[in-house]
Short mmCIF file of C-alpha atoms in Angstrom, two decimals:
data_model
loop_
_atom_site.label_atom_id
_atom_site.label_comp_id
_atom_site.label_asym_id
_atom_site.label_seq_id
_atom_site.Cartn_x
_atom_site.Cartn_y
_atom_site.Cartn_z
CA MET A 1 -11.02 82.17 82.70
CA ASP A 2 -14.12 79.98 82.84
CA PHE A 3 -13.49 77.12 85.27
CA SER A 4 -16.68 75.36 84.19
CA ALA A 5 -15.52 75.14 80.55
CA PRO A 6 -14.90 71.70 79.02
CA HIS A 7 -11.43 70.17 79.40
CA MET A 8 -10.45 72.49 82.28
CA GLY A 9 -8.85 69.48 83.99
CA PHE A 10 -6.25 69.41 81.19
CA VAL A 11 -5.54 73.14 81.59
CA ILE A 12 -5.18 72.92 85.38
CA SER A 13 -3.00 69.79 85.07
CA SER A 14 -0.69 71.58 82.61
CA TYR A 15 -0.14 74.50 84.98
CA ALA A 16 0.21 72.15 87.97
CA ILE A 17 2.87 69.98 86.32
CA THR A 18 4.72 73.12 85.16
CA PHE A 19 4.67 74.54 88.69
CA VAL A 20 5.83 71.24 90.24
CA VAL A 21 8.65 70.54 87.74
CA LEU A 22 10.02 74.11 87.71
CA GLY A 23 9.69 74.32 91.51
CA ALA A 24 11.51 71.01 91.98
CA LEU A 25 14.22 72.09 89.53
CA ALA A 26 14.74 75.39 91.38
CA LEU A 27 14.81 73.64 94.78
CA TRP A 28 17.37 71.11 93.51
CA ILE A 29 19.61 73.88 92.14
CA PHE A 30 19.31 75.90 95.38
CA ALA A 31 20.04 72.81 97.51
CA ARG A 32 23.12 71.95 95.43
CA ALA A 33 24.38 75.54 95.63
CA ARG A 34 23.94 75.55 99.39
CA SER A 35 25.69 72.20 99.78
CA VAL A 36 28.66 73.35 97.64
CA THR A 37 28.97 76.64 99.53
CA ARG A 38 28.88 74.80 102.88
CA ARG A 39 31.56 72.33 101.77
CA LEU A 40 33.82 75.10 100.41
CA LYS A 41 33.52 76.99 103.69
CA GLN A 42 34.30 73.82 105.61
CA LEU A 43 37.44 73.21 103.52
CA ASP A 44 38.43 76.86 103.90
CA ASP A 45 38.04 76.65 107.69
CA GLU A 46 40.22 73.53 107.70
CA GLY A 47 42.90 75.50 105.82
CA ALA A 48 42.84 73.20 102.80
CA ARG A 49 44.42 74.64 99.66
CA ARG A 50 43.81 73.95 96.00
CA ARG A 51 46.68 73.08 93.69
CA PRO A 52 45.86 72.77 90.00
CA THR A 53 47.70 70.27 87.86
CA SER A 54 50.21 71.69 85.39
CA GLY A 55 48.61 72.97 82.21
CA GLN A 56 45.14 72.93 83.75
CA VAL A 57 43.33 76.21 84.12
CA GLU A 58 42.42 76.81 87.71
CA THR A 59 38.69 77.11 88.22
CA MET B 1 41.73 91.87 76.35
CA SER B 2 38.71 90.38 74.55
CA SER B 3 35.40 89.94 76.36
CA ILE B 4 35.84 86.16 76.16
CA GLU B 5 39.21 86.41 77.94
CA ARG B 6 37.88 88.93 80.44
CA PHE B 7 35.14 86.55 81.61
CA ALA B 8 37.37 83.48 81.46
CA ASN B 9 38.21 84.01 85.11
CA PRO B 10 35.69 82.07 87.24
CA THR B 11 36.31 84.32 90.25
CA ARG B 12 35.38 87.35 88.15
CA PHE B 13 32.27 85.51 86.94
CA MET B 14 31.23 84.74 90.52
CA ARG B 15 31.57 88.41 91.50
CA LEU B 16 29.43 89.40 88.51
CA GLN B 17 26.88 86.68 89.29
CA THR B 18 26.47 87.91 92.88
CA THR B 19 25.70 91.42 91.60
CA VAL B 20 23.37 90.43 88.76
CA GLN B 21 21.45 87.56 90.41
CA PRO B 22 18.90 89.57 92.49
CA TRP B 23 17.97 91.71 89.45
CA VAL B 24 17.50 88.64 87.28
CA TRP B 25 15.14 87.16 89.89
CA ILE B 26 13.15 90.39 90.14
CA ILE B 27 12.74 90.56 86.34
CA THR B 28 11.85 86.83 86.19
CA LEU B 29 9.13 87.09 88.84
CA ALA B 30 7.74 90.31 87.31
CA LEU B 31 7.56 88.71 83.85
CA PHE B 32 5.83 85.59 85.22
CA GLY B 33 3.39 87.77 87.17
CA VAL B 34 2.45 89.89 84.14
CA GLY B 35 2.48 86.96 81.71
CA LEU B 36 0.24 84.75 83.86
CA PHE B 37 -2.10 87.64 84.66
CA LEU B 38 -2.57 88.52 80.98
CA GLY B 39 -2.67 84.90 79.82
CA LEU B 40 -5.14 83.64 82.42
CA THR B 41 -7.39 86.66 82.93
CA ARG B 42 -7.12 89.05 79.96
CA ALA B 43 -6.48 86.87 76.90
CA PRO B 44 -9.69 85.54 75.30
CA ALA B 45 -10.54 81.86 74.97
CA ASP B 46 -10.06 80.49 71.46
CA TYR B 47 -13.20 80.25 69.27
CA GLN B 48 -12.40 76.59 68.47
CA GLN B 49 -10.27 75.34 71.36
CA GLY B 50 -12.03 77.23 74.14
CA GLU B 51 -10.12 77.52 77.43
CA THR B 52 -7.62 74.80 76.49
CA VAL B 53 -5.75 77.42 74.44
CA ARG B 54 -4.37 78.67 77.78
CA ILE B 55 -2.13 75.58 77.89
CA MET B 56 -0.19 77.41 75.17
CA TYR B 57 1.20 79.91 77.71
CA VAL B 58 3.15 77.17 79.50
CA HIS B 59 3.64 74.72 76.60
CA VAL B 60 5.06 76.97 73.87
CA PRO B 61 7.58 78.86 76.09
CA ALA B 62 8.78 75.49 77.46
CA ALA B 63 9.37 74.23 73.90
CA TRP B 64 11.11 77.48 72.84
CA SER B 65 13.28 77.36 75.95
CA ALA B 66 14.22 73.70 75.42
CA LEU B 67 15.50 74.61 71.94
CA MET B 68 17.20 77.79 73.17
CA VAL B 69 18.99 76.00 76.03
CA TYR B 70 20.27 73.29 73.71
CA THR B 71 21.55 76.03 71.37
CA VAL B 72 23.32 77.64 74.36
CA MET B 73 24.89 74.25 75.16
CA ALA B 74 26.06 73.75 71.58
CA VAL B 75 27.53 77.28 71.33
CA ALA B 76 29.25 76.90 74.72
CA SER B 77 30.64 73.54 73.60
CA ILE B 78 32.09 75.08 70.43
CA ILE B 79 33.63 77.91 72.47
CA GLY B 80 35.04 75.31 74.89
CA ILE B 81 36.64 73.29 72.11
CA VAL B 82 37.87 76.20 69.95
CA PHE B 83 38.90 78.81 72.55
CA ARG B 84 39.49 76.53 75.57
CA HIS B 85 37.37 78.94 77.61
CA PRO B 86 37.38 77.50 81.14
CA LEU B 87 33.76 78.51 81.79
CA ALA B 88 32.37 77.19 78.51
CA ASP B 89 32.06 73.50 79.40
CA ILE B 90 30.86 74.49 82.89
CA ALA B 91 28.12 76.62 81.31
CA ALA B 92 27.11 73.81 78.95
CA LYS B 93 27.01 71.23 81.74
CA ALA B 94 25.05 73.54 84.07
CA ALA B 95 22.45 74.25 81.36
CA ALA B 96 21.61 70.62 80.59
CA PRO B 97 19.28 69.75 83.52
CA ILE B 98 17.39 73.01 83.05
CA GLY B 99 16.95 72.35 79.34
CA ALA B 100 15.89 68.78 80.05
CA ALA B 101 13.21 70.04 82.47
CA PHE B 102 11.89 72.50 79.85
CA CYS B 103 11.89 69.75 77.22
CA PHE B 104 10.01 67.37 79.53
CA LEU B 105 7.45 70.11 80.25
CA ALA B 106 6.99 70.81 76.54
CA LEU B 107 6.25 67.11 75.96
CA ALA B 108 4.03 66.70 79.05
CA THR B 109 1.95 69.85 78.53
CA GLY B 110 1.78 69.11 74.80
CA SER B 111 0.38 65.71 75.62
CA LEU B 112 -2.17 67.28 77.98
CA TRP B 113 -3.14 69.67 75.19
CA GLY B 114 -3.20 66.95 72.53
CA LYS B 115 -5.65 64.67 74.30
CA PRO B 116 -8.67 67.04 74.26
CA MET B 117 -7.77 68.63 70.88
CA TRP B 118 -6.45 65.69 68.82
CA GLY B 119 -8.08 62.86 70.76
CA THR B 120 -4.73 61.27 71.61
CA TRP B 121 -1.97 61.76 74.17
CA TRP B 122 0.81 61.00 71.71
CA VAL B 123 1.56 60.30 68.04
CA TRP B 124 4.94 59.42 66.55
CA ASP B 125 4.88 62.29 64.08
CA ALA B 126 7.87 64.46 63.13
CA ARG B 127 7.45 67.31 65.66
CA LEU B 128 6.70 65.12 68.68
CA THR B 129 9.33 62.54 67.80
CA SER B 130 12.09 65.13 67.19
CA MET B 131 11.19 66.79 70.50
CA PHE B 132 11.43 63.41 72.21
CA VAL B 133 14.86 62.93 70.56
CA LEU B 134 15.86 66.32 72.04
CA LEU B 135 14.96 65.01 75.52
CA LEU B 136 17.06 61.90 74.87
CA LEU B 137 19.98 64.13 73.77
CA TYR B 138 19.72 66.08 77.02
CA LEU B 139 19.63 62.86 79.07
CA GLY B 140 22.52 61.37 77.08
CA TYR B 141 24.59 64.53 77.55
CA MET B 142 24.01 64.44 81.32
CA ALA B 143 24.77 60.70 81.43
CA ILE B 144 28.20 61.33 79.84
CA TRP B 145 29.12 63.78 82.61
CA GLN B 146 27.95 61.27 85.22
CA ALA B 147 29.75 58.31 83.65
CA ILE B 148 33.23 59.84 83.16
CA ASP B 149 35.20 60.88 86.25
CA ASP B 150 37.84 63.03 84.56
CA PRO B 151 36.14 66.43 83.90
CA ARG B 152 38.45 67.30 80.97
CA ARG B 153 37.73 64.03 79.15
CA ALA B 154 34.01 64.25 79.98
CA SER B 155 33.85 67.82 78.69
CA ARG B 156 35.39 66.87 75.33
CA ILE B 157 33.05 63.92 74.73
CA ALA B 158 29.99 65.81 76.01
CA ALA B 159 30.88 68.80 73.79
CA ILE B 160 31.00 66.60 70.70
CA VAL B 161 27.60 65.11 71.60
CA ALA B 162 26.14 68.61 72.14
CA ILE B 163 27.51 69.90 68.82
CA VAL B 164 26.48 66.85 66.77
CA GLY B 165 23.09 66.75 68.49
CA PHE B 166 22.45 70.38 67.52
CA ILE B 167 21.39 69.09 64.09
CA ASN B 168 18.13 68.10 65.82
CA VAL B 169 17.28 71.74 66.71
CA PRO B 170 16.41 72.90 63.14
CA ILE B 171 14.73 69.52 62.59
CA VAL B 172 12.39 70.25 65.53
CA LYS B 173 11.74 73.78 64.27
CA PHE B 174 11.03 72.89 60.63
CA SER B 175 9.56 69.40 61.16
CA VAL B 176 6.01 70.78 60.81
CA ASP B 177 6.93 72.27 57.40
CA TRP B 178 8.96 69.35 56.07
CA TRP B 179 6.64 66.48 57.06
CA TYR B 180 2.95 65.90 57.69
CA SER B 181 2.18 66.46 61.36
CA LEU B 182 -0.81 66.69 63.66
CA HIS B 183 1.03 69.61 65.25
CA GLN B 184 0.09 73.03 63.89
CA PRO B 185 2.69 74.89 61.78
CA ALA B 186 4.68 77.86 63.13
CA SER B 187 2.45 80.81 63.99
CA VAL B 188 4.85 83.22 65.75
CA PHE B 189 8.34 83.04 64.22
CA ARG B 190 7.41 83.22 60.52
CA THR B 191 8.96 85.18 57.68
CA ASP B 192 5.60 86.88 57.02
CA GLY B 193 5.03 87.72 60.72
CA PRO B 194 2.92 86.17 63.49
CA THR B 195 -0.57 84.92 62.66
CA ILE B 196 -1.81 85.18 66.26
CA HIS B 197 -3.97 88.07 67.48
CA PRO B 198 -2.04 90.51 69.72
CA SER B 199 -4.37 89.76 72.68
CA ILE B 200 -2.98 86.21 72.70
CA LEU B 201 0.47 86.92 71.27
CA THR B 202 1.44 89.50 73.93
CA PRO B 203 1.07 87.20 76.97
CA LEU B 204 2.72 84.40 75.01
CA LEU B 205 5.79 86.53 74.26
CA ILE B 206 5.92 87.77 77.88
CA MET B 207 5.81 84.15 79.11
CA GLY B 208 8.57 83.32 76.61
CA LEU B 209 10.70 86.08 78.14
CA ALA B 210 9.81 84.86 81.65
CA TYR B 211 11.06 81.35 80.83
CA SER B 212 14.25 82.83 79.32
CA PHE B 213 14.94 84.86 82.46
CA LEU B 214 14.13 81.85 84.65
CA PHE B 215 16.73 79.91 82.68
CA LEU B 216 19.24 82.74 83.17
CA ALA B 217 18.53 82.91 86.92
CA LEU B 218 18.89 79.14 87.45
CA HIS B 219 21.81 78.85 85.04
CA LEU B 220 23.86 81.49 86.88
CA ILE B 221 23.40 79.61 90.18
CA ALA B 222 24.15 76.24 88.54
CA ILE B 223 27.37 77.61 86.98
CA ARG B 224 28.46 78.94 90.36
CA SER B 225 27.78 75.53 91.93
CA GLU B 226 29.75 73.76 89.21
CA ILE B 227 32.74 76.08 89.72
CA GLY B 228 32.51 75.35 93.45
CA THR B 229 32.27 71.60 92.85
CA ARG B 230 35.48 71.67 90.77
CA ARG B 231 37.24 73.70 93.48
CA ILE B 232 36.16 71.12 96.06
CA ARG B 233 37.43 68.32 93.82
CA GLN B 234 40.80 70.04 93.32
CA THR B 235 41.15 70.76 97.04
CA GLU B 236 40.28 67.21 98.06
CA LEU B 237 42.63 65.74 95.44
CA ALA B 238 45.43 68.04 96.62
CA ARG B 239 44.77 67.07 100.22
CA THR B 240 44.92 63.35 99.55
CA GLY B 241 48.10 63.82 97.53
CA ALA B 242 46.50 62.55 94.35
CA LEU B 243 47.98 65.45 92.38
CA GLN B 244 51.55 64.67 93.37
#
């Protein structure tokens, strides 16, 4: 790749925005997963139990 | 027991996800490594566009993935409505932010490619406008889930939006054939085969696979989180006596 070629700023910006958006998306999904796991463990430690409503499939 | 019924159990899904997840990440990272290496160092510059053609390796897979993820959402929504599969609406909901991110990237990188090649950041032509409509559909779908507290009611309304909105997917795909557009016509998925030289096509297809596996990796985690969120909701409702 020739970094001195015309319009390289557009190429670099495209890869940068892709990296930032996909990185932020992954971080958000990881953070949410961690927060959910922590809360489930906390509820489990407290002995809380789930009870689905009638006719509702338990998830 | 059909495969749909077999994987209807979220606990079984979570066991499967734990086993599969590391392998999906390994394949994703390997595909990105190979795709970026070939696309940035081995593929030639275009004789007309020069180095800007390399934007294609992030722009086109993002656009393909945005369409693929919306298709996944629509199919999951149909399965949710027809078969009452308990994971279907979870899968559709978990896919939406990922698809929205891909769609945003397709528009943003397309704009960055359009400025030096077309002389403009944006035109309201059929391809760009239908892609923008796809982003609005993603945002609308996510807004429905945020606005309605009852997950069962939200899932029904969101599923209808996803299924009706699917009409936009073929419009995006064929917009360059049906209407005049600044955007180039299809050059990979054509009935008479790709019109791109293999030296450029190979990294493009590898990057397409990389985006698909990235979606799978993130989607599996997002589904797991959504299952957990619903368990938390049920537990907290049971604890406060709201289910009595």
